[in-house]
C-alpha cells in the first residue's frame, strides 16, 4: 500500500478511527497495530508476509534464548544473523550473485533460480536490519528481550515505517509501545505538519522532478551536453531526497498521531560543508545503524589510521550493496568511501568553517562529490555512469539544464528552501502570537491545496525497492 | 481554510476530463466482467474503426464488444483473454479479427497496453473505474498550464476522442493529414515486418475456435492508400496469402476497399467513416450467417 494512494487514505482513516478507542488498553493497541501493519504489507503481496513472520519469530526466540541461556548466546546470535542475512541474500541478492558467477564461470545458475526468489520483497532491507539490531542489542546486554510476542511484532511490522524506514531501534521503540502516552493536541498538530510536509516533498517535488530524471537516464543515447547532465543529476539528487525524506516525514507524522516518536531521518543534507556532515544528515537512521553494527564492531578508528580507513571502506561498500544488488550501488558506496578518506586525510572540507568563503568552497566540493556519486546510483550500468560523467566534465553542448519551465519552478522551490536553511533565514522568520498561528494555518492550508492540484504523476517511493 | 483553497483552486484551474475518461475506458475494457457473444480483436485501427453500436443495429441478436488495444497483437495472450469475455452459453458466437500488419508482427507480441492494464494495482483500477469523474475536479495541473491560463492561451484541442463502454473510440481530428501516421509505420516496419509464424498461430487458433462452433470473421482494417502500400511493401503484408491461410483455417475473410473510407491521419477512421465501415462489416457477416 502506498502512502500516496486513495486506499491508504481509507486505511489510515479506518485505523485511526479504531485507534481512538484503544485508549490505555495496551494489548488492544498492539494487536490492532500488528494486524493493521500486516494488512498494509500484505496489500502489496500477501505471500511475502511469511518472511516477516519467519525472521521475526526467529529473532524473537533467539533473543529470549540469548538472555536465558548465556552459555550459548553467541550461537543463538549467529543463528539469528544467518537467518536474516540468508533471507536477505536469497530474495535480494540471489539474482545478482548468480549473474556474476555465470559471467565469471560461464555457468547458467541464474536460469535455475525460481522466479519467486527473484522478486525483492518491499522493504526487506529495512525490516531485516531492524530485526537484526534487536538481537544484537540483546546479545550486547543493551536491551532486555521482550516476552510479549505481540509487542515484538508490533515493533517489527509497524506500518508507518515498515517498508522504507526510518530504521527504529528496539531499545527506542519497545518501551514506547508498552507505555501509555496520551496523544496531545500538540502531537496531533505536529504530526499533521510532518504529514503535510512529507506529502508535499513526495507528491509535488519528487514526482514532478521524476520525468526530468527518467527522460535523461532512460534514454539509450547519452545526451551530448554537460549542462543537461548536471541538470539531470541535480534533479535526481532532489528527487531522491524529497522522495525519501517525504516518506520519513509521513511516517513520523503517523507515529506522532499514535503517540510515538520516530527519530529525524533527514536534516537538510545538501547544505553540508563536509561529507562527514552529509552522512550525519542523510538517512540518519541507516547511517547510525551501519556505524553501530558494522563500523564500530570492526574496530572503528580505534585500531590505527589505516584500519580506520579500511573499516570505513567496508562499511560504505556494504551500505552501497544494501541499497541495491548491482555494481552501480557498490561503486556509489566505494566513491563515498574514497571521498571520505580524502577528507579525513586532508582535513578539508570541514563543517566548522568560520570564513564564509571557505564554507562556500567546502559546500561546493561536497555537493560536486555527492552529485558524482549519484550518477552511479541512478545510472543503468557502470559504463553508462562513466559515459555520463565524461559528458558532465567535458563542458560542452547546449546551455540548457533540461528542466523546462515546469521543472525549473519545482527546482527553484526546493533550492530556495535549502538556501534559506543554509543561510539561517528560516530561523529569523518568527511570527509570534495569534498572527503566527494564523500564518501557519494559511501556510499549511495552501500546502494541502498545492499537493492536491500540483501533484506529479504518482509513482512508488524510490526507497521501497531497497 | 484548506477546503476554501481547494474549492477556489478547483474552480479556477483547468481540468483534463479526457484523461479520466480515457483511464476509465481502458480499465473498464480490461476489468469489467460482462460477457458478449460478439468480440472484436485488433489494434487501434480496429478500436477506433469498428463501432459495436452499428453492428448491433444490423445484427440485433448479438451483444458486441470491441476488445482491441493500441499495438494490440493477435497472439495467445489476447486469444485467451477474449475467450473469457465470450458468452459460450448463447447459440451463436462470433469473433471478428482486424488483421493489420502491426497485429501480426513481433512489435505487438507483448501486447503491452493490455498487459499494463491487466497488471495495474487493484486499487488503481477501482479508482479509474469508479472515481474518475469525481477526481476530475482535483485534476493536477502544471505551472505551464497555470501560465497559459494567466496569459489566456487556449489549448488547441483538435483531437476529439469519445470513449464508449463497448470498447469503441469515436474519433475526429482536424485538420486532416493523411500522411501523419506514415513516419511511425516506417519506423516500426524498419524493425519488424509481418511474422508469418504468428499468422500460422492465428490460423491454428481460428481452427480451434471454429471446431468449437465459434464463427470467425477477419478483415484488413482500412487505411489511406499510401499506408496500405507501405504495409504491403515495407511491412511485408501479403493480403492474398493471409486471406488464403485464414480462410483455410475456417474463418471468413471480409474484403474491404480501403479507398471507400476516409482517415484523419492515414491510419484511423473518422467516426462517420467508422460507422459506415462497421455497417458494411455487419452486413457482410449477416449475409454469410
XYZ file of C-alpha atoms in Angstrom:
755
model
C 0.000 0.000 0.000
C 1.389 3.377 -0.972
C 1.095 6.421 1.273
C 0.098 8.418 -1.815
C -2.917 6.282 -2.711
C -6.632 6.580 -2.009
C -6.579 3.094 -0.482
C -4.074 4.284 2.099
C -6.252 7.283 2.943
C -9.157 4.918 3.594
C -6.915 2.526 5.509
C -5.486 5.314 7.690
C -8.948 6.782 8.331
C -10.235 3.396 9.472
C -7.129 2.676 11.520
C -7.123 5.979 13.407
C -10.878 5.776 13.966
C -10.380 2.473 15.773
C -7.133 3.655 17.393
C -9.097 6.342 19.276
C -10.897 3.591 21.160
C -7.772 1.732 22.273
C -7.071 4.399 24.942
C -4.988 2.773 27.670
C -5.623 -0.819 26.617
C -2.075 -1.700 25.552
C -2.856 -5.223 24.324
C -5.683 -3.944 22.113
C -3.349 -1.259 20.760
C -0.590 -3.730 19.950
C -2.945 -6.260 18.358
C -4.568 -3.535 16.247
C -1.209 -2.146 15.193
C 0.136 -5.588 14.253
C -2.960 -6.597 12.276
C -3.085 -3.222 10.501
C 0.609 -3.490 9.661
C 0.167 -6.967 8.218
C -2.767 -5.756 6.105
C -0.673 -2.759 4.970
C 2.192 -5.023 3.915
C 0.046 -7.851 2.558
C -1.757 -5.397 0.296
C 1.378 -5.367 -1.829
C 1.832 -9.142 -1.884
C 0.467 -11.281 0.936
C 2.832 -14.150 0.034
C 5.764 -12.245 1.498
C 4.148 -11.768 4.892
C 5.606 -15.126 5.814
C 9.098 -13.619 5.540
C 8.448 -11.002 8.225
C 6.766 -13.599 10.398
C 9.562 -16.131 9.879
C 12.518 -13.824 10.526
C 10.575 -12.118 13.303
C 9.859 -15.411 15.057
C 13.496 -16.489 14.765
C 14.717 -13.201 16.259
C 12.071 -13.158 18.943
C 13.032 -16.675 20.091
C 16.770 -16.106 19.619
C 16.670 -13.008 21.837
C 14.883 -14.875 24.615
C 17.364 -17.762 24.291
C 20.333 -15.335 24.409
C 19.061 -13.913 27.681
C 18.116 -17.224 29.249
C 20.985 -19.454 28.122
C 24.030 -17.127 28.176
C 26.398 -20.069 27.640
C 25.198 -20.437 24.034
C 24.345 -16.816 23.405
C 26.876 -16.491 20.587
C 25.376 -19.491 18.810
C 21.876 -18.023 19.106
C 23.053 -14.669 17.810
C 24.807 -16.302 14.850
C 21.661 -18.311 14.041
C 19.586 -15.155 14.107
C 22.042 -13.254 11.914
C 22.331 -16.146 9.485
C 18.560 -16.365 9.169
C 18.244 -12.633 8.477
C 21.197 -12.367 6.143
C 20.150 -15.644 4.500
C 16.662 -14.369 3.724
C 18.074 -11.061 2.516
C 20.636 -12.829 0.314
C 18.080 -15.224 -1.099
C 15.472 -12.652 -2.033
C 17.594 -9.615 -2.759
C 20.978 -10.847 -3.894
C 20.494 -14.330 -5.393
C 19.909 -12.868 -8.873
C 22.945 -10.594 -8.626
C 25.244 -13.279 -7.216
C 24.208 -15.919 -9.750
C 24.526 -13.461 -12.652
C 28.076 -12.653 -11.633
C 29.007 -16.295 -11.135
C 27.519 -17.050 -14.564
C 29.563 -14.277 -16.153
C 32.723 -15.422 -14.412
C 32.425 -19.176 -14.888
C 30.145 -19.377 -17.916
C 27.522 -21.329 -15.963
C 23.761 -20.818 -16.142
C 22.883 -20.604 -12.456
C 20.611 -17.614 -12.936
C 18.182 -19.542 -15.127
C 17.818 -22.168 -12.443
C 16.636 -19.772 -9.754
C 12.914 -19.897 -9.162
C 11.227 -16.645 -10.267
C 9.720 -16.263 -6.805
C 13.176 -15.698 -5.324
C 13.946 -13.050 -7.913
C 11.214 -10.778 -6.541
C 12.662 -8.386 -3.979
C 10.057 -8.090 -1.225
C 9.197 -4.470 -0.477
C 11.109 -3.085 2.487
C 13.041 -6.321 3.155
C 16.272 -4.419 3.842
C 14.554 -2.219 6.392
C 12.781 -4.799 8.499
C 15.630 -7.328 8.479
C 18.046 -4.626 9.694
C 15.589 -3.585 12.350
C 15.164 -7.181 13.444
C 18.917 -7.819 13.481
C 19.605 -4.793 15.642
C 17.196 -6.215 18.216
C 19.062 -9.496 18.714
C 22.451 -7.762 18.574
C 21.381 -5.303 21.293
C 20.069 -8.162 23.432
C 23.354 -10.035 22.898
C 25.366 -6.984 23.929
C 23.229 -6.592 27.017
C 21.941 -3.186 25.934
C 18.381 -4.417 25.854
C 16.225 -6.915 27.708
C 14.272 -9.159 25.337
C 10.535 -8.848 25.344
C 8.482 -11.944 26.024
C 5.404 -10.322 24.632
C 5.268 -11.592 21.072
C 2.598 -9.081 20.039
C 4.764 -6.237 21.314
C 7.675 -7.579 19.287
C 5.676 -7.909 16.071
C 4.036 -4.526 16.595
C 7.569 -3.088 16.754
C 8.912 -5.058 13.807
C 5.998 -4.552 11.430
C 4.838 -1.060 12.465
C 3.237 0.134 9.224
C 4.365 3.773 9.098
C 7.991 2.753 8.777
C 7.768 -0.875 7.677
C 8.724 -0.539 4.031
C 11.037 2.478 3.867
C 12.163 3.321 7.361
C 13.286 5.131 9.339
C 15.004 2.117 10.887
C 13.886 2.269 14.512
C 15.942 0.590 17.209
C 14.141 -1.789 19.526
C 15.566 -0.028 22.580
C 13.871 3.178 21.462
C 10.582 1.691 20.339
C 9.746 -1.244 22.629
C 9.368 0.919 25.743
C 7.148 3.352 23.810
C 4.874 0.517 22.728
C 4.080 -0.669 26.232
C 3.996 2.765 27.799
C 0.835 4.808 27.780
C 1.173 8.211 26.237
C -1.785 10.411 25.625
C -1.823 11.996 22.193
C -1.966 15.707 22.934
C -3.250 18.485 20.694
C 0.396 19.441 20.112
C 1.153 15.874 18.983
C -1.759 15.969 16.578
C -0.674 19.321 15.140
C 2.982 18.281 14.936
C 2.009 15.005 13.242
C -0.168 16.936 10.802
C 2.749 19.231 9.935
C 5.054 16.262 9.305
C 2.463 14.564 7.118
C 1.658 17.632 5.014
C 5.348 18.437 4.529
C 6.021 14.808 3.662
C 3.291 14.659 1.034
C 4.484 17.963 -0.409
C 8.046 16.697 -0.767
C 6.948 13.424 -2.319
C 3.980 14.365 -4.491
C 4.852 17.900 -5.543
C 8.650 17.988 -5.693
C 9.838 14.392 -6.198
C 7.034 13.318 -8.537
C 7.356 16.450 -10.662
C 11.123 16.043 -10.970
C 10.801 12.361 -11.888
C 10.059 12.967 -15.608
C 13.272 15.029 -15.981
C 15.320 12.213 -14.454
C 13.577 9.427 -16.356
C 13.932 11.247 -19.695
C 17.658 11.733 -19.133
C 18.658 8.380 -17.655
C 16.316 6.022 -19.505
C 17.331 7.259 -22.919
C 19.557 4.728 -24.673
C 21.624 7.563 -26.181
C 23.608 9.653 -23.696
C 22.812 13.325 -24.446
C 25.887 15.271 -25.521
C 25.514 18.302 -23.261
C 27.344 18.860 -19.975
C 24.826 21.292 -18.565
C 21.949 18.969 -19.421
C 23.565 16.183 -17.379
C 24.386 18.448 -14.455
C 20.728 19.474 -14.571
C 19.560 15.859 -14.668
C 21.800 14.783 -11.775
C 20.773 17.779 -9.640
C 17.133 16.913 -10.398
C 17.778 13.324 -9.330
C 19.540 14.471 -6.148
C 16.449 16.419 -5.128
C 14.056 13.774 -6.394
C 15.560 11.033 -4.241
C 15.929 13.381 -1.281
C 12.330 14.611 -1.397
C 11.012 11.146 -2.137
C 12.723 9.541 0.816
C 12.571 12.448 3.244
C 8.899 12.819 2.317
C 8.225 9.196 3.225
C 10.117 9.595 6.509
C 8.130 12.724 7.367
C 4.813 10.989 6.710
C 5.984 8.034 8.827
C 6.965 10.381 11.661
C 3.649 12.192 11.464
C 1.611 8.990 11.559
C 3.668 7.741 14.501
C 3.081 11.023 16.307
C -0.674 10.576 15.814
C -0.326 7.219 17.555
C 1.619 8.808 20.368
C 5.046 7.523 19.329
C 8.261 9.321 18.468
C 10.382 8.413 15.474
C 13.817 9.990 15.151
C 14.645 12.510 12.456
C 15.873 10.733 9.333
C 16.953 13.667 7.141
C 18.297 17.009 8.185
C 18.871 19.046 5.024
C 21.865 17.011 3.807
C 22.591 19.240 0.817
C 23.679 22.150 2.983
C 26.576 20.109 4.408
C 30.056 21.592 4.201
C 31.802 18.253 4.681
C 30.988 14.710 3.638
C 31.165 13.641 7.252
C 28.444 16.173 7.965
C 26.498 14.942 4.929
C 26.388 11.421 6.371
C 25.197 12.846 9.661
C 22.279 14.445 7.835
C 21.405 11.873 5.132
C 19.324 8.796 6.027
C 20.410 9.184 9.615
C 18.761 6.003 10.893
C 20.679 3.898 8.346
C 23.988 5.739 8.777
C 23.883 5.292 12.542
C 22.846 1.645 12.078
C 25.930 1.000 9.951
C 28.084 2.959 12.392
C 26.853 0.980 15.407
C 26.546 -2.504 13.905
C 29.278 -2.581 11.234
C 31.854 0.200 11.587
C 32.324 0.135 15.384
C 32.301 -3.695 15.700
C 35.024 -3.756 13.007
C 37.111 -1.563 15.283
C 36.080 1.874 14.051
C 39.047 4.231 14.049
C 40.443 2.947 17.303
C 42.819 0.430 15.707
C 45.021 2.847 13.851
C 44.515 5.269 10.975
C 44.862 2.749 8.158
C 42.496 0.280 9.817
C 40.078 3.137 10.362
C 40.073 3.832 6.616
C 39.663 0.139 5.773
C 36.755 -0.161 8.200
C 35.113 2.864 6.681
C 35.537 1.487 3.160
C 33.975 -1.831 4.213
C 31.078 -0.021 5.860
C 30.406 2.231 2.878
C 30.657 -0.566 0.313
C 28.274 -2.748 2.343
C 25.984 0.265 2.670
C 26.073 0.645 -1.123
C 25.187 -3.008 -1.556
C 22.355 -2.593 0.955
C 20.780 -0.086 -1.410
C 20.668 -2.482 -4.314
C 22.017 -5.650 -5.831
C 24.100 -4.081 -8.585
C 27.671 -2.955 -9.099
C 26.493 0.625 -9.553
C 25.459 0.734 -5.874
C 28.759 -0.823 -4.805
C 30.521 1.849 -6.812
C 28.390 4.552 -5.180
C 29.399 3.308 -1.734
C 33.057 2.992 -2.727
C 33.113 6.518 -4.153
C 31.740 7.936 -0.928
C 34.359 5.936 0.982
C 37.093 7.353 -1.221
C 35.867 10.931 -0.799
C 35.559 10.413 2.953
C 39.092 9.016 3.130
C 40.460 12.010 1.239
C 38.518 14.345 3.511
C 39.852 12.561 6.571
C 43.463 12.778 5.360
C 43.296 16.405 4.180
C 41.005 17.510 6.991
C 39.224 19.555 4.368
C 36.443 20.437 3.994
C 35.063 20.563 7.496
C 31.738 21.538 8.986
C 33.462 24.083 11.239
C 34.324 26.892 8.835
C 34.363 30.373 10.269
C 35.189 32.034 6.946
C 32.076 32.283 4.741
C 34.044 31.924 1.509
C 35.791 28.765 2.719
C 32.451 27.465 3.938
C 31.006 28.001 0.478
C 34.024 26.276 -1.143
C 33.587 23.340 1.224
C 29.898 23.135 0.392
C 30.609 23.272 -3.353
C 33.165 20.489 -3.097
C 30.788 18.306 -1.092
C 27.895 18.865 -3.485
C 30.044 18.001 -6.523
C 31.222 14.791 -4.830
C 27.690 13.835 -3.858
C 26.391 14.530 -7.380
C 29.160 12.498 -8.985
C 28.299 9.604 -6.685
C 24.568 9.952 -7.501
C 25.405 9.346 -11.178
C 26.461 5.796 -10.280
C 23.438 5.340 -8.052
C 20.996 6.199 -10.857
C 22.825 5.032 -13.993
C 21.801 1.798 -15.663
C 25.331 0.386 -15.516
C 28.875 1.359 -14.578
C 29.636 2.030 -18.261
C 26.559 4.246 -18.529
C 27.705 6.196 -15.441
C 31.184 6.765 -16.892
C 29.681 7.937 -20.189
C 27.527 10.465 -18.331
C 30.467 11.659 -16.208
C 32.574 12.061 -19.327
C 29.966 14.402 -20.804
C 29.465 16.219 -17.485
C 33.144 17.095 -17.214
C 33.737 17.847 -20.878
C 31.905 21.185 -20.510
C 30.323 21.172 -23.952
C 26.960 21.201 -25.674
C 23.853 23.315 -25.269
C 23.382 25.776 -22.448
C 20.191 24.228 -21.126
C 19.668 22.375 -17.882
C 16.818 20.450 -19.482
C 14.350 21.197 -16.685
C 11.830 23.076 -18.813
C 9.507 25.663 -17.308
C 7.702 23.198 -15.020
C 10.853 21.507 -13.725
C 12.523 24.877 -13.112
C 9.642 26.010 -10.905
C 9.854 22.927 -8.690
C 13.653 23.026 -8.593
C 13.520 26.671 -7.647
C 11.128 25.927 -4.789
C 13.308 23.260 -3.212
C 16.608 25.057 -3.853
C 15.243 28.263 -2.280
C 14.109 26.249 0.737
C 17.591 24.750 1.172
C 19.263 28.157 0.700
C 17.043 29.524 3.468
C 18.211 26.736 5.765
C 21.881 27.167 4.722
C 21.769 30.893 5.433
C 19.698 30.502 8.566
C 16.891 32.686 7.170
C 14.206 30.263 8.344
C 15.228 30.832 11.970
C 14.843 34.571 11.563
C 11.250 34.214 10.371
C 9.415 34.043 13.659
C 5.907 35.430 13.785
C 4.699 35.245 17.356
C 1.239 35.078 18.898
C -2.093 34.873 17.103
C -0.589 36.230 13.888
C 1.909 33.353 13.885
C -0.809 30.749 14.382
C -2.894 32.310 11.625
C 0.084 32.491 9.264
C 0.918 28.852 9.918
C -2.682 27.840 9.344
C -2.748 29.603 5.963
C 0.633 28.138 5.072
C -0.442 24.522 5.693
C -3.866 25.023 4.090
C -2.117 26.335 0.996
C 0.332 23.421 1.034
C -2.583 20.965 1.066
C -4.199 22.713 -1.900
C -0.869 22.712 -3.754
C -0.395 18.987 -3.042
C -3.818 18.267 -4.500
C -3.557 20.409 -7.604
C 0.155 20.354 -8.391
C 0.909 16.706 -7.643
C 3.084 14.950 -10.175
C 2.251 11.629 -11.728
C 2.097 9.292 -8.762
C 4.780 6.704 -8.528
C 6.185 4.390 -5.934
C 8.543 5.745 -3.329
C 12.082 5.140 -4.619
C 13.288 3.616 -1.376
C 10.642 0.848 -1.486
C 12.998 -1.137 -3.702
C 15.844 -1.150 -1.194
C -9.118 27.023 5.428
C -7.665 24.196 3.285
C -11.150 23.462 1.947
C -11.555 27.113 0.912
C -8.269 26.996 -1.014
C -9.218 23.674 -2.604
C -12.616 24.994 -3.704
C -11.081 28.155 -5.141
C -8.239 26.406 -6.961
C -10.525 23.577 -8.088
C -12.885 26.061 -9.694
C -10.211 28.198 -11.324
C -7.613 25.714 -12.551
C -8.054 23.969 -15.911
C -9.391 20.415 -15.963
C -8.472 17.426 -18.016
C -11.627 15.305 -18.271
C -10.232 13.402 -21.253
C -7.582 11.793 -19.080
C -10.109 10.379 -16.638
C -12.466 9.218 -19.367
C -9.563 7.567 -21.141
C -8.272 5.924 -17.945
C -11.763 4.687 -17.130
C -12.239 3.377 -20.663
C -9.140 1.163 -20.565
C -9.679 -0.012 -17.002
C -13.277 -0.889 -17.867
C -12.272 -2.614 -21.095
C -9.913 -4.961 -19.292
C -11.504 -5.394 -15.889
C -15.268 -5.392 -16.251
C -16.941 -8.774 -16.023
C -19.702 -8.676 -18.653
C -19.697 -11.272 -21.376
C -20.634 -10.936 -25.048
C -21.392 -13.170 -27.986
C -19.513 -10.998 -30.471
C -15.928 -9.993 -29.725
C -13.708 -7.814 -31.897
C -9.907 -8.104 -31.699
C -7.172 -5.975 -33.226
C -5.206 -2.770 -32.788
C -6.031 0.949 -32.667
C -7.264 0.892 -36.254
C -9.880 -1.560 -35.087
C -10.898 0.036 -31.791
C -11.295 3.399 -33.481
C -12.672 1.951 -36.683
C -15.322 -0.590 -35.631
C -18.424 0.568 -33.794
C -20.330 -2.122 -31.899
C -23.467 0.077 -31.982
C -23.693 -0.167 -35.741
C -23.001 -3.875 -35.802
C -25.753 -4.419 -33.231
C -28.144 -2.424 -35.412
C -27.625 -4.818 -38.269
C -27.241 -7.927 -36.075
C -29.579 -7.260 -33.126
C -29.212 -10.772 -31.722
C -25.563 -10.029 -30.825
C -24.019 -8.193 -27.885
C -20.870 -6.733 -29.397
C -17.663 -5.752 -27.595
C -14.609 -4.163 -29.169
C -11.677 -5.756 -27.329
C -8.899 -4.182 -29.425
C -5.867 -2.387 -27.959
C -3.164 0.022 -29.017
C -0.378 -2.057 -30.505
C -2.669 -4.988 -29.867
C -1.120 -8.152 -31.158
C -3.051 -11.182 -32.300
C -1.425 -13.804 -30.139
C -2.263 -16.309 -27.368
C -2.418 -13.750 -24.537
C -5.248 -11.864 -26.215
C -6.985 -15.001 -27.535
C -7.215 -16.342 -24.016
C -8.498 -13.029 -22.671
C -11.079 -12.802 -25.462
C -12.379 -16.266 -24.666
C -13.088 -15.239 -21.075
C -15.348 -12.487 -22.458
C -17.171 -14.797 -24.841
C -20.602 -15.921 -23.710
C -20.439 -19.548 -24.741
C -23.973 -20.224 -23.461
C -25.535 -18.445 -26.435
C -26.333 -20.289 -29.661
C -24.182 -18.177 -31.872
C -20.835 -16.600 -31.040
C -18.607 -14.554 -33.281
C -15.005 -13.395 -33.145
C -14.083 -10.618 -35.550
C -10.390 -10.081 -36.238
C -8.903 -6.833 -37.525
C -5.715 -8.157 -39.090
C -3.386 -5.246 -39.784
C 0.340 -5.717 -40.349
C 1.104 -4.462 -36.883
C -1.120 -7.056 -35.203
C 0.914 -9.908 -36.618
C 4.468 -8.755 -36.104
C 6.841 -9.034 -33.177
C 6.361 -5.433 -32.112
C 2.862 -6.117 -30.865
C 3.720 -9.536 -29.486
C 3.969 -8.358 -25.853
C 0.507 -6.743 -26.029
C 1.933 -4.058 -23.769
C -1.159 -1.944 -23.309
C -3.358 -4.887 -22.435
C -0.790 -6.324 -20.020
C -0.214 -2.915 -18.417
C -3.938 -2.582 -17.733
C -4.253 -6.171 -16.629
C -1.454 -5.890 -14.089
C -2.474 -2.486 -12.752
C -2.871 -2.442 -8.963
C -6.422 -3.285 -7.992
C -6.975 -0.073 -6.063
C -5.876 1.970 -9.054
C -8.289 0.038 -11.252
C -11.140 0.761 -8.829
C -10.108 4.406 -8.719
C -10.074 4.664 -12.523
C -13.348 2.794 -12.968
C -15.478 4.445 -10.309
C -13.867 7.646 -9.032
C -12.531 9.230 -12.221
C -15.484 11.576 -12.719
C -15.192 12.947 -9.190
C -11.407 13.095 -9.259
C -11.609 15.268 -12.367
C -12.332 18.204 -10.049
C -8.958 17.550 -8.460
C -7.102 17.234 -11.780
C -3.458 18.068 -11.300
C -2.022 20.935 -13.303
C 1.472 22.016 -14.230
C 2.938 25.508 -13.870
C 2.836 25.735 -17.677
C -0.929 25.268 -17.650
C -1.271 27.967 -14.999
C 0.888 30.303 -17.081
C -1.285 29.585 -20.137
C -4.377 30.283 -18.069
C -2.978 33.617 -16.912
C -1.929 34.517 -20.452
C -5.334 33.310 -21.680
C -3.799 30.812 -24.099
C -6.419 28.263 -25.108
C -5.146 24.740 -25.720
C -5.643 23.631 -29.290
C -7.945 20.690 -28.905
C -8.103 19.337 -32.409
C -8.191 15.664 -31.490
C -11.510 14.514 -30.159
C -11.986 11.040 -28.756
C -15.228 9.825 -27.240
C -14.822 6.661 -25.243
C -17.628 4.105 -25.247
C -18.119 1.275 -22.778
C -18.472 -1.170 -25.683
C -14.791 -0.596 -26.490
C -15.170 1.760 -29.432
C -13.353 5.107 -29.517
C -15.247 7.564 -31.660
C -12.533 9.798 -33.145
C -12.125 13.069 -35.009
C -9.034 15.089 -35.782
C -8.680 18.362 -37.592
C -7.170 19.295 -39.928
C -6.923 16.022 -41.815
C -3.371 14.888 -42.531
C -3.344 11.503 -44.187
C 0.436 11.327 -44.054
C 0.677 11.885 -40.293
C 0.866 8.222 -39.305
C 3.329 7.283 -42.044
C 6.606 8.033 -40.208
C 5.533 5.827 -37.280
C 4.742 2.939 -39.580
C 8.024 3.419 -41.479
C 9.925 3.273 -38.184
C 8.005 0.209 -36.983
C 8.456 -1.655 -40.236
C 12.199 -0.945 -40.210
C 12.389 -3.112 -37.108
C 9.521 -5.543 -37.589
C 7.646 -6.890 -40.557
C 4.802 -9.391 -40.726
C 5.674 -12.561 -38.870
C 4.110 -15.456 -40.767
C 4.639 -17.761 -37.812
C 2.166 -15.567 -35.962
C -0.198 -15.854 -38.915
C 0.059 -19.647 -38.672
C -0.529 -19.431 -34.937
C -3.588 -17.292 -35.632
C -4.852 -19.857 -38.128
C -4.395 -22.620 -35.582
C -6.474 -20.608 -33.132
C -9.144 -19.930 -35.758
C -9.269 -23.642 -36.432
C -9.781 -24.367 -32.744
C -12.494 -21.748 -32.457
C -14.391 -22.946 -35.481
C -14.215 -26.524 -34.219
C -15.889 -25.264 -31.053
C -18.665 -23.674 -33.087
C -17.409 -20.098 -32.847
C -17.728 -18.263 -36.139
C -14.636 -16.286 -37.052
C -14.505 -13.332 -39.416
C -11.438 -11.361 -40.390
C -10.677 -8.205 -42.318
C -7.858 -5.834 -43.050
C -8.606 -2.518 -41.314
C -8.933 0.282 -43.870
C -6.272 2.948 -44.126
C -5.082 5.505 -46.674
C -3.764 4.149 -49.941
C -0.129 5.129 -49.274
C -0.280 3.419 -45.899
C -1.796 0.273 -47.366
C 1.022 0.172 -49.948
C 3.601 0.770 -47.236
C 2.087 -2.047 -45.210
C 2.296 -4.324 -48.249
C 5.856 -3.426 -49.167
C 7.812 -2.387 -46.056
C 5.555 -4.381 -43.712
C 5.710 -7.472 -45.953
C 1.937 -7.852 -45.637
C 0.653 -10.263 -48.252
C -3.112 -9.891 -48.007
C -3.870 -12.608 -50.540
C -1.719 -15.136 -48.686
C -3.099 -14.185 -45.276
C -6.668 -14.358 -46.586
C -5.978 -17.780 -48.075
C -4.484 -19.113 -44.818
C -7.219 -17.632 -42.644
C -9.997 -18.971 -44.835
C -8.345 -22.385 -44.949
C -8.410 -22.381 -41.150
C -12.157 -21.826 -41.202
C -12.639 -18.065 -40.985
C -14.484 -15.840 -43.398
C -12.376 -13.031 -44.867
C -14.260 -9.803 -45.498
C -12.809 -7.893 -48.432
C -12.506 -4.168 -47.929
C -11.973 -1.398 -50.400
C -9.777 0.904 -48.313
C -10.355 3.903 -50.552
C -14.013 3.996 -49.582
C -13.217 5.184 -46.063
C -11.621 8.459 -45.007
C -8.948 8.556 -42.328
C -7.810 11.627 -40.405
C -4.167 10.569 -40.123
C -3.832 7.903 -42.788
C -4.404 5.145 -40.273
C -7.558 5.827 -38.238
C -11.114 6.376 -39.452
C -13.263 9.406 -38.769
C -16.268 8.477 -36.631
C -18.705 8.760 -39.532
C -16.450 6.517 -41.597
C -16.103 4.053 -38.732
C -19.889 3.774 -38.546
C -20.172 3.302 -42.312
C -17.429 0.690 -42.207
C -18.989 -1.130 -39.241
C -22.318 -1.360 -41.080
C -20.542 -2.798 -44.083
C -18.817 -5.410 -41.912
C -22.080 -6.247 -40.163
C -23.909 -6.669 -43.448
C -21.159 -8.924 -44.767
C -21.422 -11.052 -41.643
C -25.230 -11.113 -41.884
C -25.024 -12.328 -45.446
C -22.707 -15.149 -44.591
C -24.522 -16.385 -41.471
